[in-house]
mmCIF file of C-alpha atoms in Angstrom:
data_model
loop_
_atom_site.group_PDB
_atom_site.id
_atom_site.type_symbol
_atom_site.label_atom_id
_atom_site.label_comp_id
_atom_site.label_asym_id
_atom_site.label_seq_id
_atom_site.Cartn_x
_atom_site.Cartn_y
_atom_site.Cartn_z
ATOM 1 C CA MET Q 1 -0.207 -0.098 -0.035
ATOM 2 C CA ALA Q 2 1.192 3.135 -1.003
ATOM 3 C CA ALA Q 3 0.997 6.234 1.473
ATOM 4 C CA PHE Q 4 -1.676 9.025 0.813
ATOM 5 C CA ALA Q 5 -0.060 12.293 -1.503
ATOM 6 C CA CYS Q 6 -2.624 14.740 -1.703
ATOM 7 C CA THR Q 7 -2.905 16.201 -5.564
ATOM 8 C CA ARG Q 8 -3.478 19.635 -3.944
ATOM 9 C CA CYS Q 9 -7.285 19.982 -6.130
ATOM 10 C CA GLY Q 10 -9.128 21.429 -2.686
ATOM 11 C CA LYS Q 11 -12.222 19.529 -2.728
ATOM 12 C CA CYS Q 12 -11.995 18.114 0.357
ATOM 13 C CA CYS Q 13 -11.794 21.118 2.050
ATOM 14 C CA MET Q 14 -14.683 23.094 -0.571
ATOM 15 C CA GLY Q 15 -17.782 22.023 1.995
ATOM 16 C CA PHE Q 16 -15.844 22.370 4.982
ATOM 17 C CA GLY Q 17 -17.043 26.049 5.904
ATOM 18 C CA ARG Q 18 -19.906 24.917 7.354
ATOM 19 C CA TYR Q 19 -18.524 22.816 9.992
ATOM 20 C CA VAL Q 20 -14.609 24.841 10.815
ATOM 21 C CA ARG Q 21 -15.620 27.904 12.735
ATOM 22 C CA ILE Q 22 -13.588 30.750 14.213
ATOM 23 C CA GLU Q 23 -14.931 31.347 17.748
ATOM 24 C CA ARG Q 24 -12.372 33.812 18.083
ATOM 25 C CA GLN Q 25 -9.166 35.452 16.436
ATOM 26 C CA VAL Q 26 -6.389 36.049 18.676
ATOM 27 C CA SER Q 27 -4.004 37.657 17.090
ATOM 28 C CA GLY Q 28 -3.227 38.406 13.143
ATOM 29 C CA ARG Q 29 -2.964 34.874 12.331
ATOM 30 C CA ASP Q 30 -3.638 32.557 15.303
ATOM 31 C CA PHE Q 31 -7.362 31.868 15.595
ATOM 32 C CA LEU Q 32 -9.467 29.320 18.118
ATOM 33 C CA CYS Q 33 -11.691 27.646 15.978
ATOM 34 C CA ARG Q 34 -14.262 24.361 16.511
ATOM 35 C CA PHE Q 35 -14.866 21.345 14.139
ATOM 36 C CA THR Q 36 -18.876 21.455 14.772
ATOM 37 C CA LEU Q 37 -19.159 17.996 13.659
ATOM 38 C CA THR Q 38 -17.184 16.762 16.840
ATOM 39 C CA GLY Q 39 -16.499 19.637 18.592
ATOM 40 C CA GLU Q 40 -12.847 19.584 18.669
ATOM 41 C CA ARG Q 41 -11.725 22.749 19.841
ATOM 42 C CA SER Q 42 -8.149 23.378 17.849
ATOM 43 C CA ALA Q 43 -5.408 27.241 18.230
ATOM 44 C CA LEU Q 44 -4.891 27.309 14.574
ATOM 45 C CA ARG Q 45 -1.780 29.739 13.265
ATOM 46 C CA VAL Q 46 -1.716 30.963 9.668
ATOM 47 C CA GLU Q 47 1.803 29.458 8.118
ATOM 48 C CA ASP Q 48 4.092 32.083 7.444
ATOM 49 C CA ARG Q 49 4.470 31.680 3.601
ATOM 50 C CA TYR Q 50 0.365 31.974 3.704
ATOM 51 C CA ARG Q 51 -0.212 34.960 5.276
ATOM 52 C CA SER Q 52 -0.491 36.696 2.022
ATOM 53 C CA LEU Q 53 -2.734 34.483 0.290
ATOM 54 C CA PHE Q 54 -5.072 34.569 3.828
ATOM 55 C CA ALA Q 55 -4.789 37.956 3.710
ATOM 56 C CA ASP Q 56 -6.855 37.920 0.925
ATOM 57 C CA THR Q 57 -10.433 37.123 1.886
ATOM 58 C CA SER Q 58 -12.274 37.739 -1.519
ATOM 59 C CA GLN Q 59 -12.142 33.706 -1.900
ATOM 60 C CA HIS Q 60 -14.182 33.195 1.043
ATOM 61 C CA ALA Q 61 -16.277 35.716 0.322
ATOM 62 C CA ARG Q 62 -17.154 34.538 -3.430
ATOM 63 C CA HIS Q 63 -17.293 30.670 -1.554
ATOM 64 C CA PRO Q 64 -18.594 30.823 1.667
ATOM 65 C CA ALA Q 65 -18.945 27.024 2.039
ATOM 66 C CA TRP Q 66 -14.923 26.769 1.724
ATOM 67 C CA CYS Q 67 -13.253 26.538 5.029
ATOM 68 C CA PRO Q 68 -12.111 29.391 6.239
ATOM 69 C CA PHE Q 69 -8.436 28.311 5.919
ATOM 70 C CA LEU Q 70 -8.333 27.632 2.139
ATOM 71 C CA ARG Q 71 -6.976 29.159 -0.486
ATOM 72 C CA LYS Q 72 -6.234 28.771 -4.189
ATOM 73 C CA VAL Q 73 -2.960 29.267 -5.385
ATOM 74 C CA ARG Q 74 -2.742 32.330 -7.342
ATOM 75 C CA ASP Q 75 -2.051 31.730 -11.260
ATOM 76 C CA GLU Q 76 -2.192 27.646 -10.483
ATOM 77 C CA GLU Q 77 -5.233 25.401 -10.548
ATOM 78 C CA THR Q 78 -4.167 24.117 -6.943
ATOM 79 C CA TYR Q 79 -5.304 24.931 -3.296
ATOM 80 C CA VAL Q 80 -3.374 25.457 -0.010
ATOM 81 C CA CYS Q 81 -4.576 25.108 3.588
ATOM 82 C CA THR Q 82 -2.915 28.042 5.122
ATOM 83 C CA VAL Q 83 -2.686 26.608 8.771
ATOM 84 C CA TYR Q 84 -1.526 22.830 7.338
ATOM 85 C CA SER Q 85 1.012 22.293 10.171
ATOM 86 C CA THR Q 86 -1.993 23.036 12.815
ATOM 87 C CA ARG Q 87 -4.744 21.874 11.242
ATOM 88 C CA PRO Q 88 -7.248 20.262 13.510
ATOM 89 C CA SER Q 89 -7.024 15.921 13.653
ATOM 90 C CA PHE Q 90 -10.407 15.602 11.782
ATOM 91 C CA CYS Q 91 -8.299 17.086 8.906
ATOM 92 C CA ARG Q 92 -4.992 15.412 9.683
ATOM 93 C CA SER Q 93 -6.770 11.636 9.140
ATOM 94 C CA PHE Q 94 -8.952 12.434 6.015
ATOM 95 C CA ILE Q 95 -8.164 10.847 3.085
ATOM 96 C CA CYS Q 96 -10.368 11.784 0.135
ATOM 97 C CA CYS Q 97 -10.111 8.527 -1.640
ATOM 98 C CA THR Q 98 -8.952 4.877 -0.854
ATOM 99 C CA MET Q 99 -7.633 4.077 -3.945
ATOM 100 C CA ARG Q 100 -6.274 5.932 -7.393
ATOM 101 C CA ILE Q 101 -6.582 4.349 -10.784
ATOM 102 C CA PHE Q 102 -4.360 5.007 -13.448
ATOM 103 C CA ASP Q 103 -4.176 4.392 -17.238
ATOM 104 C CA THR Q 104 -1.451 1.956 -19.109
ATOM 105 C CA ALA Q 105 0.065 5.781 -19.679
ATOM 106 C CA GLY Q 106 0.206 6.755 -15.896
ATOM 107 C CA THR Q 107 -2.988 9.130 -16.206
ATOM 108 C CA PRO Q 108 -5.381 9.476 -13.497
ATOM 109 C CA VAL Q 109 -8.811 8.028 -14.606
ATOM 110 C CA GLY Q 110 -10.627 7.019 -11.656
ATOM 111 C CA SER Q 111 -10.725 7.536 -7.652
ATOM 112 C CA VAL Q 112 -12.618 5.691 -4.975
ATOM 113 C CA LYS Q 113 -13.877 7.682 -2.461
ATOM 114 C CA GLY Q 114 -15.990 6.616 0.532
ATOM 115 C CA ARG Q 115 -16.158 3.210 1.352
ATOM 116 C CA ARG Q 116 -16.492 1.558 -2.392
ATOM 117 C CA SER Q 117 -17.675 4.469 -4.439
ATOM 118 C CA LEU Q 118 -15.829 5.067 -8.035
ATOM 119 C CA SER Q 119 -15.150 8.324 -9.550
ATOM 120 C CA THR Q 120 -14.307 8.729 -12.937
ATOM 121 C CA GLY Q 121 -15.243 9.930 -16.291
ATOM 122 C CA ASP Q 122 -13.799 7.415 -18.076
ATOM 123 C CA ALA Q 123 -16.528 5.345 -19.639
ATOM 124 C CA GLU Q 124 -14.054 2.314 -20.260
ATOM 125 C CA LEU Q 125 -13.373 2.322 -16.637
ATOM 126 C CA GLY Q 126 -16.630 2.356 -15.635
ATOM 127 C CA ARG Q 127 -17.639 -0.578 -17.815
ATOM 128 C CA CYS Q 128 -14.893 -2.304 -16.581
ATOM 129 C CA TRP Q 129 -15.497 -1.596 -12.519
ATOM 130 C CA ALA Q 130 -19.271 -2.799 -13.929
ATOM 131 C CA GLU Q 131 -17.900 -5.893 -15.130
ATOM 132 C CA ARG Q 132 -15.108 -6.610 -12.620
ATOM 133 C CA VAL Q 133 -15.484 -5.055 -9.432
ATOM 134 C CA ALA Q 134 -18.923 -4.028 -8.609
ATOM 135 C CA PRO Q 135 -19.945 -8.237 -8.625
ATOM 136 C CA LEU Q 136 -17.303 -8.116 -5.301
ATOM 137 C CA THR Q 137 -19.527 -9.328 -2.270
ATOM 138 C CA THR Q 138 -17.215 -9.508 0.452
ATOM 139 C CA ASP Q 139 -17.800 -6.898 3.922
ATOM 140 C CA ASP Q 140 -14.141 -7.104 4.541
ATOM 141 C CA ASP Q 141 -12.677 -3.890 3.099
ATOM 142 C CA ALA Q 142 -9.531 -4.583 3.008
ATOM 143 C CA LEU Q 143 -9.645 -7.799 1.395
ATOM 144 C CA TRP Q 144 -12.530 -5.845 -1.023
ATOM 145 C CA ARG Q 145 -9.933 -3.724 -1.904
ATOM 146 C CA SER Q 146 -7.318 -6.175 -2.505
ATOM 147 C CA GLN Q 147 -9.532 -7.706 -4.724
ATOM 148 C CA ALA Q 148 -10.761 -4.362 -6.665
ATOM 149 C CA ALA Q 149 -7.030 -4.143 -7.240
ATOM 150 C CA ALA Q 150 -6.410 -7.051 -8.647
ATOM 151 C CA ALA Q 151 -9.435 -7.420 -10.808
ATOM 152 C CA LEU Q 152 -8.251 -3.651 -12.092
ATOM 153 C CA GLU Q 153 -4.881 -4.342 -12.571
ATOM 154 C CA GLU Q 154 -6.017 -7.671 -14.600
ATOM 155 C CA ALA Q 155 -7.967 -5.444 -17.055
ATOM 156 C CA GLY Q 156 -4.672 -3.242 -17.182
ATOM 157 C CA TYR Q 157 -4.915 -0.599 -15.065
ATOM 158 C CA ARG Q 158 -2.227 0.394 -12.217
ATOM 159 C CA VAL Q 159 -3.725 0.867 -8.520
ATOM 160 C CA GLU Q 160 -2.792 2.643 -5.990
ATOM 161 C CA ILE Q 161 -4.586 1.591 -2.565
ATOM 162 C CA TYR Q 162 -3.849 3.812 0.197
ATOM 163 C CA GLU Q 163 -2.869 2.744 3.794
ATOM 164 C CA GLN Q 164 -6.283 3.087 6.069
ATOM 165 C CA ASP Q 165 -6.216 4.148 9.641
#
């Protein structure tokens, strides 16, 4: 199994604005926050390298559902957590997908989100999934991931399975 590698797409944090509440701003870069799903309170600090990005509040104003600490990197199609080093434990343990699927050229063509949901725009992978993976019936998630990977690899895909806590 591979260690999860974030692609910095930002999608995980684009809906967290409703769950991450800033209770108090302690200084220009320090905040006391609550993660409302668990009640966890955290002291968060905006990292020096992201202070100018964080200071630009226009992104958050346009996207109130976003986590208040998420920012799009200027002139790029990537996003950053401006409090990454002090992020709450929920964020530390979150993995947006359990498996990534690559075609023969090494291009990512799909991922498994949640427990067993395929996310893809690739029709060929969708057909392969329906024929080879969807029929798998085991309730054991580790065994299912192993069987799914074997079925996909037999069909010519490369699969990365990410460690689960």
